[in-house]
């Protein structure tokens, strides 16, 4: 069964309030995520070991854990940047890396992956803006060439998002002319311009100077508060994780060691490994 | 020297033919370089093998030997070319192989993060290449392409050996008729140098344009602050 797109790509976005102030960032019907016995290996190193977990539609989940515990790999599998070595990943009701053919799940082709990626957006640690495009083109290329929006509509959408992130005067700027914080806000807007139903955030503030972190975190808090997009966030910023998450998953060696509400995990963890990790984070 | 300089119409005709062969062969080599270079970045082993066969075969053969083939050997097999076409094919095939390696290396040198970001935007593989990877790889290609362009121009001197009346051929005619060896070759040395500089200027202009596209020649943030007044200086 081919994956179904949940909304029309032509929805204008973001909506603006009657007084002209930027409105809510884009939202589509959110999708849940399900990992079923997912295995990922890099050579002999088993990064994810028959991992099972589920994220409900619209839920905000933060993944924490030491380096190499598989958090970023989960996001990269969801963004189709890495292949799983086993198991099934579902986004919405549809398998991401497989497609149904004759009642069986077979390996997905590029067309299926292209359809599934429409539901997912990702923001990277190092921003990864396209240096051969100015800010506006970074925001309009995807909507025009992938979603099929008209240029004027894509520009209107981009300008709305630039308003929302407080960079309306930077549309002609080149990424090299922006600070790290501004680049990251543009990268978030670029992801939102594609109207994802699932937003993946991979340590989005860890490459920023401390004084620039707040602006990016505030933007993400706004998005979490004003949209129902499903968010999966890898971060070491515990305060930020508390603010935006409904649930925290603690990973170690490719397995979930503990999960719970942010309050439960950060204030009263049950597992020694979680306590150990949190004290190491607080000590840095 | 004056006798040599008086032969300037011949020299200019020779120089014009050298420039024509250079431009046609460079254009042909560029097309081959892009096609076979991109095949070298493909996921398919078969396509990568096609790249290897082309590169190794034509890089491993001297341009002059290829020229002899197009002039003397292939006509025996029924394949005949005009002198200009033979020169362009031989030189283009040879330098296209070097260029293909430049294209392959440059596309592979674009940070993988850019490919990932293009994938996250849901560009198709062709869109990733066209809209993100190639524009950035092009900036990396330009300096080695500049070298190859000048190398190719110098290699055109070999066509004089098969009777094409390029700059070197004309110089040999003038040297034979005037007997002024040193003066003749000083003049064409300068002429080759001037042509090379003109080509270099073209490449530099392309590099500047590419730098602008990639934001390497833009005022950077923050704006400079005047030391005395503390005011922000507009760029």
Coordinates of C-alpha atoms in Angstrom, one line a residue:
Chain A
X1 CA 0.0 0.0 0.0
X2 CA 1.5 3.3 -0.9
X3 CA 2.0 5.8 1.9
X4 CA -0.6 8.5 2.0
X5 CA 0.2 12.1 2.3
X6 CA -1.7 13.6 5.2
X7 CA -2.3 17.1 3.9
X8 CA -2.3 19.1 0.7
X9 CA 1.2 20.6 0.2
X10 CA -0.4 23.7 -1.0
X11 CA -1.7 24.8 2.4
X12 CA -0.5 28.4 3.0
X13 CA 1.9 28.5 5.8
X14 CA 2.4 29.9 8.4
X15 CA -1.0 31.4 9.1
X16 CA -0.8 35.0 10.2
X17 CA -2.9 36.6 12.9
X18 CA -5.4 39.3 12.0
X19 CA -3.0 42.0 13.4
X20 CA -0.3 40.9 11.0
X21 CA 1.9 39.3 13.6
X22 CA 3.4 35.9 12.6
X23 CA 1.0 33.1 13.4
X24 CA 1.5 29.5 14.2
X25 CA 4.2 27.6 12.4
X26 CA 3.0 24.9 10.0
X27 CA 1.1 21.9 11.2
X28 CA -0.2 18.8 9.4
X29 CA -1.9 15.9 11.0
X30 CA 0.9 14.5 13.1
X31 CA 2.2 11.0 12.7
X32 CA 3.4 8.6 15.3
X33 CA 6.6 6.6 15.1
X34 CA 7.1 2.9 15.9
X35 CA 10.4 1.0 16.1
X36 CA 9.9 -2.8 16.0
X37 CA 13.0 -4.9 16.9
X38 CA 15.2 -2.5 15.0
X39 CA 18.8 -3.5 14.6
X40 CA 21.6 -1.2 13.4
X41 CA 25.3 -2.2 13.2
X42 CA 28.4 -0.4 12.0
X43 CA 30.8 -3.2 11.3
X44 CA 30.9 -5.3 14.4
X45 CA 29.5 -2.5 16.6
X46 CA 25.9 -3.1 17.4
X47 CA 24.5 0.4 17.8
X48 CA 20.8 -0.5 18.1
X49 CA 20.0 -4.0 19.5
X50 CA 16.4 -5.1 18.6
X51 CA 15.1 -1.7 19.7
X52 CA 11.4 -1.3 20.4
X53 CA 9.7 1.9 21.2
X54 CA 6.8 4.0 20.2
X55 CA 6.1 7.7 20.0
X56 CA 2.5 8.8 19.8
X57 CA 1.3 11.3 17.2
X58 CA 2.0 14.8 18.5
X59 CA 4.2 13.6 21.3
X60 CA 7.5 15.3 22.2
X61 CA 10.2 12.8 23.2
X62 CA 13.7 13.6 24.2
X63 CA 16.4 11.0 23.8
X64 CA 19.3 11.2 26.2
X65 CA 22.3 9.0 26.9
X66 CA 26.0 8.8 26.5
X67 CA 27.8 9.2 23.2
X68 CA 27.5 6.1 21.0
X69 CA 24.3 5.0 22.7
X70 CA 22.4 5.1 19.4
X71 CA 20.3 8.3 19.9
X72 CA 21.5 10.1 16.8
X73 CA 21.4 6.8 14.8
X74 CA 17.6 6.7 15.6
X75 CA 17.1 10.1 14.0
X76 CA 19.3 9.2 11.1
X77 CA 17.3 6.0 10.4
X78 CA 14.1 8.0 10.6
X79 CA 15.5 10.6 8.1
X80 CA 16.6 7.7 5.8
X81 CA 20.2 8.7 6.1
X82 CA 21.1 5.2 7.4
X83 CA 19.7 1.8 6.5
X84 CA 18.5 -0.4 9.4
X85 CA 20.0 -3.9 9.5
X86 CA 16.8 -5.4 10.8
X87 CA 13.4 -4.7 12.1
X88 CA 10.6 -2.4 11.0
X89 CA 10.3 1.4 11.5
X90 CA 6.9 2.8 11.0
X91 CA 6.0 6.5 10.5
X92 CA 2.2 6.9 10.8
X93 CA 0.8 3.5 9.8
X94 CA 3.3 2.9 7.0
X95 CA 6.7 1.2 7.2
X96 CA 9.5 3.6 6.4
X97 CA 12.2 1.3 5.0
X98 CA 9.8 -1.3 3.6
X99 CA 6.8 -1.4 1.3
X100 CA 4.0 -3.8 1.0
X101 CA 4.0 -6.0 -2.1
X102 CA 1.7 -9.1 -2.5
X103 CA 1.0 -9.0 1.3
X104 CA 4.7 -9.1 2.1
X105 CA 7.0 -6.3 3.3
X106 CA 9.8 -5.8 0.8
X107 CA 12.7 -3.3 0.8
X108 CA 11.5 0.2 -0.1
X109 CA 12.4 1.7 -3.4
X110 CA 13.5 5.4 -3.8
X111 CA 10.0 6.4 -4.7
X112 CA 8.5 5.0 -1.5
X113 CA 11.3 6.7 0.5
X114 CA 10.6 9.9 -1.3
X115 CA 6.9 9.7 -0.3
X116 CA 7.7 8.8 3.3
X117 CA 10.3 11.6 3.7
X118 CA 7.5 14.1 3.0
X119 CA 6.3 13.5 6.6
X120 CA 9.7 14.0 8.2
X121 CA 12.0 17.0 8.8
X122 CA 15.3 17.2 10.4
X123 CA 17.5 19.9 11.9
X124 CA 21.2 19.1 12.2
X125 CA 23.8 20.0 14.8
X126 CA 25.9 21.8 12.2
X127 CA 22.9 23.6 10.6
X128 CA 23.9 22.4 7.1
X129 CA 22.4 25.3 5.2
X130 CA 23.1 25.3 1.5
X131 CA 26.0 27.7 1.0
X132 CA 25.2 28.1 -2.7
X133 CA 21.8 29.8 -1.8
X134 CA 20.8 32.8 0.1
X135 CA 18.4 32.5 3.1
X136 CA 15.3 32.9 1.1
X137 CA 16.3 30.2 -1.5
X138 CA 17.3 27.9 1.3
X139 CA 13.7 28.1 2.5
X140 CA 12.0 28.0 -0.9
X141 CA 13.9 25.4 -2.9
X142 CA 12.2 22.4 -1.1
X143 CA 8.7 23.8 -1.3
X144 CA 9.0 24.7 -5.0
X145 CA 10.9 21.7 -6.3
X146 CA 9.7 19.0 -3.9
X147 CA 6.2 20.0 -2.8
X148 CA 5.4 21.7 -6.1
X149 CA 4.4 25.0 -4.7
X150 CA 4.3 28.1 -6.9
X151 CA 7.3 30.4 -6.5
X152 CA 5.2 33.2 -5.1
X153 CA 3.5 30.9 -2.6
X154 CA 6.8 29.4 -1.5
X155 CA 8.3 32.9 -1.0
X156 CA 5.2 34.0 1.0
X157 CA 5.6 30.9 3.2
X158 CA 9.3 31.5 3.6
X159 CA 8.7 35.1 4.6
X160 CA 6.1 34.1 7.1
X161 CA 8.7 31.7 8.6
X162 CA 11.4 34.3 8.6
X163 CA 9.0 36.6 10.5
X164 CA 8.4 33.8 13.0
X165 CA 12.1 33.3 13.6
X166 CA 12.8 37.0 13.8
X167 CA 15.0 37.1 10.7
X168 CA 12.7 38.9 8.3
X169 CA 15.4 41.3 7.3
X170 CA 17.9 38.5 6.4
X171 CA 16.2 36.9 3.4
X172 CA 18.9 38.1 1.0
X173 CA 21.7 37.3 3.4
X174 CA 24.1 34.5 2.6
X175 CA 24.5 31.8 5.3
X176 CA 28.1 32.9 5.8
X177 CA 26.8 36.3 6.8
X178 CA 24.7 34.9 9.7
X179 CA 25.8 33.9 13.2
X180 CA 25.5 30.3 14.3
X181 CA 22.3 31.0 16.1
X182 CA 20.8 32.7 13.1
X183 CA 21.9 29.9 10.8
X184 CA 20.3 27.4 13.1
X185 CA 17.0 29.3 13.2
X186 CA 17.0 29.4 9.4
X187 CA 17.7 25.7 9.4
X188 CA 14.7 25.1 11.6
X189 CA 12.6 27.3 9.3
X190 CA 13.8 25.4 6.3
X191 CA 12.6 22.1 7.9
X192 CA 9.3 23.7 8.9
X193 CA 8.8 25.0 5.3
X194 CA 8.4 21.4 4.2
X195 CA 5.4 21.0 6.7
X196 CA 6.8 17.9 8.3
X197 CA 4.5 15.9 10.6
X198 CA 7.6 14.6 12.5
X199 CA 10.4 16.9 13.4
X200 CA 13.8 15.5 14.3
X201 CA 16.2 17.7 16.3
X202 CA 19.8 16.4 16.5
X203 CA 21.7 18.3 19.2
X204 CA 20.6 21.5 17.6
X205 CA 22.2 23.8 20.1
X206 CA 25.4 21.9 20.9
X207 CA 27.5 23.7 18.2
X208 CA 26.4 27.2 19.3
X209 CA 28.0 29.7 21.6
X210 CA 26.3 29.7 24.9
X211 CA 24.7 33.1 24.4
X212 CA 23.2 32.0 21.1
X213 CA 21.6 28.9 22.6
X214 CA 18.7 30.7 24.2
X215 CA 17.3 32.1 21.0
X216 CA 17.2 28.7 19.3
X217 CA 15.7 27.0 22.4
X218 CA 13.1 29.7 22.7
X219 CA 12.1 29.2 19.1
X220 CA 11.8 25.5 19.6
X221 CA 9.7 26.0 22.8
X222 CA 7.4 28.2 20.7
X223 CA 7.1 25.5 18.0
X224 CA 6.4 22.9 20.7
X225 CA 3.8 25.1 22.3
X226 CA 2.1 26.2 19.1
X227 CA 2.0 23.1 16.9
X228 CA 1.1 19.5 17.2
X229 CA 4.1 18.2 15.2
X230 CA 5.6 15.0 16.6
X231 CA 9.1 15.9 17.9
X232 CA 12.0 13.6 18.6
X233 CA 14.9 15.5 20.1
X234 CA 18.4 14.5 21.0
X235 CA 19.9 17.0 23.5
X236 CA 22.2 17.3 26.5
X237 CA 20.4 20.4 27.6
X238 CA 18.3 19.1 30.5
X239 CA 16.4 22.3 31.2
X240 CA 15.4 22.5 27.5
X241 CA 14.4 18.8 27.5
X242 CA 12.2 19.4 30.5
X243 CA 10.4 22.3 28.8
X244 CA 9.6 20.7 25.6
X245 CA 9.2 17.0 26.3
X246 CA 6.3 14.9 27.3
X247 CA 8.6 11.9 27.8
X248 CA 12.3 11.2 28.1
X249 CA 14.0 8.0 26.9
X250 CA 17.4 7.2 28.5
X251 CA 19.6 5.1 26.1
X252 CA 22.7 3.1 26.7
X253 CA 24.4 0.7 24.3
X254 CA 21.5 0.7 21.9
X255 CA 18.8 -0.1 24.4
X256 CA 16.4 2.0 26.4
X257 CA 17.5 1.9 30.0
X258 CA 14.7 4.0 31.5
X259 CA 11.8 6.1 30.3
X260 CA 9.4 8.5 32.0
X261 CA 8.3 12.0 32.3
X262 CA 11.0 14.7 32.3
X263 CA 10.4 15.3 36.0
X264 CA 10.7 11.6 36.9
X265 CA 13.9 11.0 34.8
X266 CA 15.7 14.2 35.8
X267 CA 14.6 14.5 39.4
X268 CA 14.1 10.9 40.6
X269 CA 15.7 8.4 38.2
X270 CA 15.2 4.8 39.1
X271 CA 18.2 3.3 37.3
X272 CA 21.8 3.7 38.4
X273 CA 23.0 4.1 34.8
X274 CA 20.6 7.1 34.4
X275 CA 21.8 8.7 37.7
X276 CA 25.4 8.2 36.6
X277 CA 24.8 9.8 33.2
X278 CA 22.9 12.7 34.7
X279 CA 25.6 13.5 37.3
X280 CA 28.2 13.3 34.5
X281 CA 26.2 15.9 32.5
X282 CA 25.7 18.1 35.5
X283 CA 29.4 18.0 36.3
X284 CA 30.3 19.4 32.9
Chain B
X1 CA 63.6 39.8 -35.5
X2 CA 61.9 42.3 -37.9
X3 CA 61.5 39.6 -40.5
X4 CA 59.8 37.4 -38.0
X5 CA 57.5 40.2 -36.8
X6 CA 56.7 41.1 -40.4
X7 CA 55.2 37.6 -40.7
X8 CA 52.6 38.5 -38.1
X9 CA 49.6 37.7 -40.4
X10 CA 50.7 34.1 -40.6
X11 CA 51.4 34.0 -36.9
X12 CA 48.0 35.4 -36.1
X13 CA 46.3 32.9 -38.3
X14 CA 48.2 30.2 -36.5
X15 CA 47.3 31.6 -33.1
X16 CA 43.6 31.8 -34.1
X17 CA 43.6 28.1 -35.1
X18 CA 45.4 27.2 -31.8
X19 CA 42.7 29.1 -30.0
X20 CA 39.9 27.4 -32.0
X21 CA 41.3 23.9 -31.3
X22 CA 41.8 24.8 -27.6
X23 CA 38.2 26.0 -27.2
X24 CA 36.5 23.2 -29.1
X25 CA 38.7 20.5 -27.5
X26 CA 38.1 22.1 -24.0
X27 CA 34.3 22.2 -24.6
X28 CA 34.4 18.5 -25.7
X29 CA 36.6 17.6 -22.8
X30 CA 34.3 19.4 -20.4
X31 CA 31.3 17.4 -21.6
X32 CA 33.2 14.1 -21.3
X33 CA 34.6 15.1 -17.9
X34 CA 31.1 15.9 -16.5
X35 CA 29.5 12.8 -17.9
X36 CA 32.2 10.3 -16.9
X37 CA 33.1 12.1 -13.7
X38 CA 29.5 11.9 -12.5
X39 CA 29.4 8.2 -13.5
X40 CA 32.3 7.8 -11.2
X41 CA 30.2 9.1 -8.2
X42 CA 27.2 6.8 -9.0
X43 CA 26.1 4.1 -6.6
X44 CA 26.0 1.5 -9.4
X45 CA 29.2 -0.5 -9.8
X46 CA 28.6 -0.9 -13.5
X47 CA 28.5 2.9 -14.0
X48 CA 31.6 3.4 -11.8
X49 CA 33.3 0.7 -13.9
X50 CA 32.4 2.6 -17.1
X51 CA 34.1 5.7 -15.5
X52 CA 37.2 3.7 -14.7
X53 CA 37.6 2.2 -18.1
X54 CA 37.3 5.6 -19.8
X55 CA 39.6 7.3 -17.4
X56 CA 42.3 4.7 -17.3
X57 CA 42.2 4.1 -21.1
X58 CA 42.4 7.7 -22.3
X59 CA 44.6 9.0 -19.5
X60 CA 47.1 6.2 -20.2
X61 CA 47.5 7.2 -23.9
X62 CA 49.7 10.1 -24.9
X63 CA 47.6 12.8 -26.7
X64 CA 50.1 12.7 -29.6
X65 CA 49.6 9.0 -30.1
X66 CA 45.8 9.5 -30.1
X67 CA 46.3 12.2 -32.7
X68 CA 48.3 9.8 -34.9
X69 CA 45.5 7.3 -34.5
X70 CA 42.9 9.8 -35.6
X71 CA 45.1 11.0 -38.5
X72 CA 46.8 7.8 -39.7
X73 CA 45.3 4.7 -38.3
X74 CA 41.5 5.2 -38.2
X75 CA 41.3 6.4 -41.8
X76 CA 42.7 2.9 -42.7
X77 CA 39.7 1.4 -41.0
X78 CA 37.4 3.7 -42.9
X79 CA 36.9 6.4 -40.2
X80 CA 37.9 9.7 -41.7
X81 CA 37.9 13.1 -39.9
X82 CA 38.7 16.6 -40.9
X83 CA 42.0 17.7 -39.5
X84 CA 40.3 20.1 -37.0
X85 CA 37.8 17.4 -35.9
X86 CA 40.6 14.8 -35.5
X87 CA 42.6 17.3 -33.3
X88 CA 39.6 18.2 -31.2
X89 CA 38.6 14.5 -30.7
X90 CA 42.1 13.3 -29.8
X91 CA 42.9 16.2 -27.4
X92 CA 39.3 16.3 -26.0
X93 CA 39.3 12.5 -25.2
X94 CA 42.6 12.7 -23.5
X95 CA 41.9 15.8 -21.3
X96 CA 38.3 14.7 -20.7
X97 CA 39.8 11.7 -18.8
X98 CA 41.8 14.0 -16.5
X99 CA 38.8 16.3 -16.1
X100 CA 36.6 13.3 -15.2
X101 CA 38.8 12.6 -12.2
X102 CA 38.6 16.3 -11.2
X103 CA 34.7 16.1 -11.4
X104 CA 34.6 12.9 -9.5
X105 CA 37.0 14.1 -6.8
X106 CA 35.2 17.5 -6.4
X107 CA 31.7 16.0 -6.1
X108 CA 33.0 13.5 -3.5
X109 CA 34.7 16.4 -1.7
X110 CA 31.5 18.3 -1.0
X111 CA 30.8 17.6 2.7
X112 CA 28.5 14.6 3.2
X113 CA 26.4 16.9 5.5
X114 CA 25.2 18.7 2.4
X115 CA 24.0 15.5 0.8
X116 CA 22.2 14.7 4.1
X117 CA 20.6 18.1 4.3
X118 CA 19.4 17.8 0.7
X119 CA 18.0 14.4 1.5
X120 CA 16.2 15.8 4.6
X121 CA 14.6 18.4 2.2
X122 CA 13.5 15.4 0.3
X123 CA 15.2 16.3 -2.9
X124 CA 15.4 13.4 -5.4
X125 CA 18.9 12.1 -6.1
X126 CA 19.1 14.2 -9.3
X127 CA 17.9 17.3 -7.5
X128 CA 20.5 16.8 -4.8
X129 CA 23.2 16.6 -7.5
X130 CA 21.9 19.6 -9.5
X131 CA 20.8 22.0 -6.8
X132 CA 23.2 21.3 -4.0
X133 CA 26.2 19.1 -4.8
X134 CA 27.2 20.3 -8.3
X135 CA 27.1 24.1 -7.5
X136 CA 29.4 23.5 -4.6
X137 CA 31.6 21.0 -6.4
X138 CA 32.0 23.4 -9.3
X139 CA 33.9 25.8 -7.0
X140 CA 36.3 23.0 -6.2
X141 CA 36.7 22.0 -9.8
X142 CA 37.7 25.4 -11.1
X143 CA 41.4 25.6 -10.0
X144 CA 42.3 22.2 -11.4
X145 CA 40.2 22.9 -14.5
X146 CA 42.2 26.1 -14.9
X147 CA 45.4 24.0 -14.9
X148 CA 44.0 21.5 -17.3
X149 CA 42.7 24.2 -19.6
X150 CA 46.2 25.7 -20.0
X151 CA 47.8 22.2 -20.3
X152 CA 45.3 21.4 -23.0
X153 CA 46.2 24.7 -24.9
X154 CA 49.9 23.8 -24.7
X155 CA 49.2 20.3 -25.9
X156 CA 47.6 21.7 -29.1
X157 CA 51.2 22.4 -30.3
X158 CA 51.3 18.7 -31.1
X159 CA 48.9 19.1 -34.0
X160 CA 51.7 20.8 -35.9
X161 CA 53.3 17.3 -36.2
X162 CA 50.4 16.1 -38.4
X163 CA 50.4 19.2 -40.6
X164 CA 47.7 21.4 -39.0
X165 CA 48.7 25.0 -39.5
X166 CA 48.5 26.1 -35.8
X167 CA 50.9 28.6 -34.2
X168 CA 53.8 26.1 -33.8
X169 CA 53.4 25.0 -37.4
X170 CA 53.4 28.6 -38.7
X171 CA 56.5 29.3 -36.5
X172 CA 58.4 26.4 -38.1
X173 CA 57.5 27.7 -41.5
X174 CA 58.7 31.2 -40.6
X175 CA 61.9 29.8 -39.0
X176 CA 62.6 27.8 -42.2
X177 CA 62.0 30.7 -44.5
X178 CA 63.9 33.4 -42.4
X179 CA 66.5 31.2 -40.7
X180 CA 65.9 33.2 -37.5
X181 CA 65.4 30.4 -35.1
X182 CA 65.8 32.2 -31.8
X183 CA 63.7 35.2 -32.7
X184 CA 60.9 33.0 -34.1
X185 CA 60.6 30.9 -31.0
X186 CA 60.8 33.9 -28.7
X187 CA 57.8 35.4 -30.5
X188 CA 55.7 32.2 -30.3
X189 CA 56.8 31.6 -26.7
X190 CA 55.3 35.1 -25.9
X191 CA 52.2 34.4 -27.9
X192 CA 51.5 31.1 -26.1
X193 CA 52.1 32.8 -22.8
X194 CA 49.6 35.6 -23.7
X195 CA 47.0 33.0 -24.7
X196 CA 47.6 31.1 -21.5
X197 CA 47.2 34.3 -19.5
X198 CA 43.9 35.1 -21.3
X199 CA 42.6 31.6 -20.4
X200 CA 43.7 32.1 -16.9
X201 CA 41.7 35.4 -16.7
X202 CA 38.6 33.5 -17.8
X203 CA 39.1 30.9 -15.1
X204 CA 39.7 33.5 -12.5
X205 CA 36.5 35.3 -13.5
X206 CA 34.6 32.0 -13.2
X207 CA 36.3 31.4 -9.8
X208 CA 35.2 34.9 -8.6
X209 CA 31.6 34.2 -9.7
X210 CA 31.6 30.9 -8.0
X211 CA 33.0 32.4 -4.8
X212 CA 30.2 35.0 -4.8
X213 CA 27.6 32.2 -5.2
X214 CA 29.1 30.4 -2.2
X215 CA 29.3 33.6 -0.1
X216 CA 33.1 33.7 0.0
X217 CA 33.4 37.3 -1.1
X218 CA 30.6 38.9 0.9
X219 CA 31.0 41.2 3.9
X220 CA 30.9 39.0 6.9
X221 CA 29.2 39.6 10.2
X222 CA 29.6 41.5 12.5
X223 CA 30.1 44.8 10.7
X224 CA 33.4 46.5 11.5
X225 CA 33.3 49.0 14.3
X226 CA 35.1 52.3 14.0
X227 CA 37.9 52.4 16.6
X228 CA 37.4 56.0 17.6
X229 CA 33.7 56.5 17.6
X230 CA 32.5 52.9 18.3
X231 CA 29.9 53.3 15.6
X232 CA 29.1 50.4 13.2
X233 CA 30.6 51.1 9.9
X234 CA 28.4 50.3 6.9
X235 CA 30.1 48.0 4.5

